[in-house]
Coordinates of C-alpha atoms in Angstrom, one line a residue:
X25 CA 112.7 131.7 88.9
X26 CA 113.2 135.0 90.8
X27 CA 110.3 137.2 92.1
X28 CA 109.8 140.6 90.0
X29 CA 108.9 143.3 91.9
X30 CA 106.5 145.7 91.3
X31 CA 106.2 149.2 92.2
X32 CA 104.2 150.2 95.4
X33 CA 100.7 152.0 93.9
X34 CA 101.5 155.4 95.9
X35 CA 98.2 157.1 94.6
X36 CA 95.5 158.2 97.1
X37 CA 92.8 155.5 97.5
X38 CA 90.0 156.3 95.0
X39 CA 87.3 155.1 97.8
X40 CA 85.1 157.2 99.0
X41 CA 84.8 156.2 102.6
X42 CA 87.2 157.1 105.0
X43 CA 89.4 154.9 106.8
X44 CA 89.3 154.6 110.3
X45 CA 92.6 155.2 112.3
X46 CA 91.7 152.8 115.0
X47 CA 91.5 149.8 112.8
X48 CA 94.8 148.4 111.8
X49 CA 95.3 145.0 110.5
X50 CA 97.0 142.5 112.0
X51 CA 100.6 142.0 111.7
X52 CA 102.1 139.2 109.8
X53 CA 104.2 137.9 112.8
X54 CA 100.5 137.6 115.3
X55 CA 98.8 135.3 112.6
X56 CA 102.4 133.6 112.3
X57 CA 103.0 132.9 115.6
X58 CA 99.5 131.0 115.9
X59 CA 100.1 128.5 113.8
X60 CA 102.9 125.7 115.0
X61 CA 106.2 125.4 112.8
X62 CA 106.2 122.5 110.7
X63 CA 109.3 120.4 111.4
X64 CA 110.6 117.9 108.2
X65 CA 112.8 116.2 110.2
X66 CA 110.1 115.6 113.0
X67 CA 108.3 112.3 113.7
X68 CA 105.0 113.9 113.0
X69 CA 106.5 114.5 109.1
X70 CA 108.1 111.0 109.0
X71 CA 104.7 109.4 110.4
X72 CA 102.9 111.7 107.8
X73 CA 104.6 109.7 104.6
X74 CA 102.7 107.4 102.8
X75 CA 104.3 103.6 103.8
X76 CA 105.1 102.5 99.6
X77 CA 106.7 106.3 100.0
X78 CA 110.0 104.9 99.6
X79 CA 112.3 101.7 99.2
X80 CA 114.3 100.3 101.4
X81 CA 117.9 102.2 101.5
X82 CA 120.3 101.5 98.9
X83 CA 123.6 101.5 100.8
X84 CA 124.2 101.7 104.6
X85 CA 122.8 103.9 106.5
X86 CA 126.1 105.1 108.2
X87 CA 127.3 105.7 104.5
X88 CA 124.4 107.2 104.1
X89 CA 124.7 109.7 107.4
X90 CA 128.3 110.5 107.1
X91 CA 127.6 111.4 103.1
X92 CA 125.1 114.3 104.3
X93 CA 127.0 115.6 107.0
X94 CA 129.7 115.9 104.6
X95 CA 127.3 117.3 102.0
X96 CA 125.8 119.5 104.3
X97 CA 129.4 121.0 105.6
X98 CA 130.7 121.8 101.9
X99 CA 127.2 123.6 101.4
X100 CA 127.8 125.8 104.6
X101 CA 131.6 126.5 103.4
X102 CA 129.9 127.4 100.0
X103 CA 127.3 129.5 101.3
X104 CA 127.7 132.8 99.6
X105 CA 127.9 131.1 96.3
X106 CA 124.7 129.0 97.0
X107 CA 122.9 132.1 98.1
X108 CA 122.6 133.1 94.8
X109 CA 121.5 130.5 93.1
X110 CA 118.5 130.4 95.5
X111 CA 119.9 127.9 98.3
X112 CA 119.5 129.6 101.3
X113 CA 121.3 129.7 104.7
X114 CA 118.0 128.0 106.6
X115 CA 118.2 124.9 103.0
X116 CA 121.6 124.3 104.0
X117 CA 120.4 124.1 107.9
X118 CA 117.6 122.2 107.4
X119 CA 120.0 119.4 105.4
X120 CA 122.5 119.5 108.3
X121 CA 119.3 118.6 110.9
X122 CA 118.6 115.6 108.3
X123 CA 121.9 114.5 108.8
X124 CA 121.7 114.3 112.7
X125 CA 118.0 112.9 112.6
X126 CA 118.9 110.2 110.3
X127 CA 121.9 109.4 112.7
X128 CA 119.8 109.6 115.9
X129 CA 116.9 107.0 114.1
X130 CA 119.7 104.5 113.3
X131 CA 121.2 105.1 117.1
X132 CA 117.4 104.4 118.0
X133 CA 117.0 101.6 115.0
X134 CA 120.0 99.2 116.3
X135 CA 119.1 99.5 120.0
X136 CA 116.0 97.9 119.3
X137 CA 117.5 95.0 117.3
X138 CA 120.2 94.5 119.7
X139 CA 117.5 94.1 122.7
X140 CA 116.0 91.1 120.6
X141 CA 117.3 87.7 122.0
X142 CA 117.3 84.5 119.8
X143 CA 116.5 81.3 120.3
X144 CA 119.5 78.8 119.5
X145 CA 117.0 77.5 116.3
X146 CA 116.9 81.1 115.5
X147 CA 120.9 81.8 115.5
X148 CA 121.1 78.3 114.0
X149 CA 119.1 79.6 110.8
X150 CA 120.7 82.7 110.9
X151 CA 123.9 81.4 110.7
X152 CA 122.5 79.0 107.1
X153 CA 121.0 82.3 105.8
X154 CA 124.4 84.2 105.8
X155 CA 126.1 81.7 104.6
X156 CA 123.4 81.2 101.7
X157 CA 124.2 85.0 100.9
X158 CA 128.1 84.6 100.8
X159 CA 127.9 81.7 98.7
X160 CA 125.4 83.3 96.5
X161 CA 127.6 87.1 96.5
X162 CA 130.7 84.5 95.9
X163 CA 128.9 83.0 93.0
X164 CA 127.8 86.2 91.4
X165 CA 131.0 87.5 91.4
X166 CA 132.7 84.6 89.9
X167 CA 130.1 84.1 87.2
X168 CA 130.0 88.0 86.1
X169 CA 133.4 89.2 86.9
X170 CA 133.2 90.5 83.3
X171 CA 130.2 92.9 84.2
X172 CA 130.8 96.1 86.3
X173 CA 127.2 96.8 86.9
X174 CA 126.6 93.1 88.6
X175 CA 129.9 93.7 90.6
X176 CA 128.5 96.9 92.1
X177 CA 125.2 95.4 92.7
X178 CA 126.8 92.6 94.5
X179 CA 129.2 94.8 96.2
X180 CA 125.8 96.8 97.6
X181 CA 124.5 93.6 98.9
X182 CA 127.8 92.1 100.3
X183 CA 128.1 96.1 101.9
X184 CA 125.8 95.4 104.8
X185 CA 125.6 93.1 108.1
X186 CA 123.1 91.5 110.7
X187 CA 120.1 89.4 110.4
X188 CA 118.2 92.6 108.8
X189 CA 120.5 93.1 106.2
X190 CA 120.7 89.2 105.4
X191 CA 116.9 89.5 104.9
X192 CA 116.6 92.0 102.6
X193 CA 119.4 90.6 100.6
X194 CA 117.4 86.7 100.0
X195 CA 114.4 88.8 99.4
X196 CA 112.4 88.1 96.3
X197 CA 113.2 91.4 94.6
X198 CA 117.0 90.8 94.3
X199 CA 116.2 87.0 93.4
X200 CA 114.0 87.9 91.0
X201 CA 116.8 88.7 88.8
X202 CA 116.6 86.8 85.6
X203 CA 117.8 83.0 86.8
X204 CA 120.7 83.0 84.6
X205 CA 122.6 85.5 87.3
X206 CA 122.5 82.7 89.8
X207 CA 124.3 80.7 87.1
X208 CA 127.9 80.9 87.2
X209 CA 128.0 81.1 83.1
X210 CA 125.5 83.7 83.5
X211 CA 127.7 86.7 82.3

């Protein structure tokens, strides 16, 4: 909703004292400039959030990257028509510095899972656990190929790769599922 302005009061002031000339008060940029910037897209903000904030990400985070720099690139062609509905030159900014924070934490992200080594048990079980999830995606397709919302759900899960993504896809919350999805005659 937009700000109504209202006239400046003009009038002499009705108090009876008289103001001094040597005090001034102090300027909106001094008391500004004291105080730190707060940065969104900053460590400090992310460390700030709540852990339950959020769930895990819902598609890959590349998809997810590429997506806002493309959003945020269509909103900066489209400035002067977002300007007036209130989305502002620093919105579309800030969105853009999202976009390249989110891309340097997943940089960050898979450096740090490629520096972990497995043992040959570990690969071993890796290896049965992605196999698990392609027989499982396999048998979800086959058993609801009738069902478009199954089919995108299991194309969100087959999406991703690594040990990470393996994980989260055998984890209890997309098992939980009523059983009859695991069934082939489920759908």
């Amino acid at each position: 909703m937009p700000l109504k302005r209202t006239p400046k009061n003009t009038s002499a002031s009705t108090s009876s004292k008289p103001r001094s000339a040597t005090k001034t008060p102090a300027s909106r940029k001094t008391r500004r400039a004291s105080s730190p910037a707060h940065d969104p897209t900053g460590d400090d903000a992310l460390l700030a959030l709540d852990p339950t904030y959020a769930a895990g990400p819902d598609m890959p985070t590349s998809v997810a990257e590429r997506e806002l720099t493309s959003l945020a690139r269509l909103a900066h062609a489209q400035q002067a028509r977002l300007s007036k509905i209130g989305i502002t030159s620093e919105n579309v900014a800030l969105l853009a510095r999202f976009a390249r924070r989110l891309g340097a934490l997943e940089k960050a992200w898979q450096r740090a899972r490629g520096a972990v080594q497995l043992t040959s048990a570990q690969r071993r079980l890796r290896d049965e656990a992605e196999a698990l999830d392609a027989k499982l995606v396999a048998g979800g397709r086959w058993g609801c190929s009738d069902d478009a919302a199954a089919q995108a759900e299991l194309s969100r899960i087959a999406d991703g790769s690594g040990l990470a993504d393996t994980i989260q896809d055998l984890r209890p919350p997309i098992l939980s599922l009523p059983p009859p999805i695991l069934s082939p005659l489920a759908c």
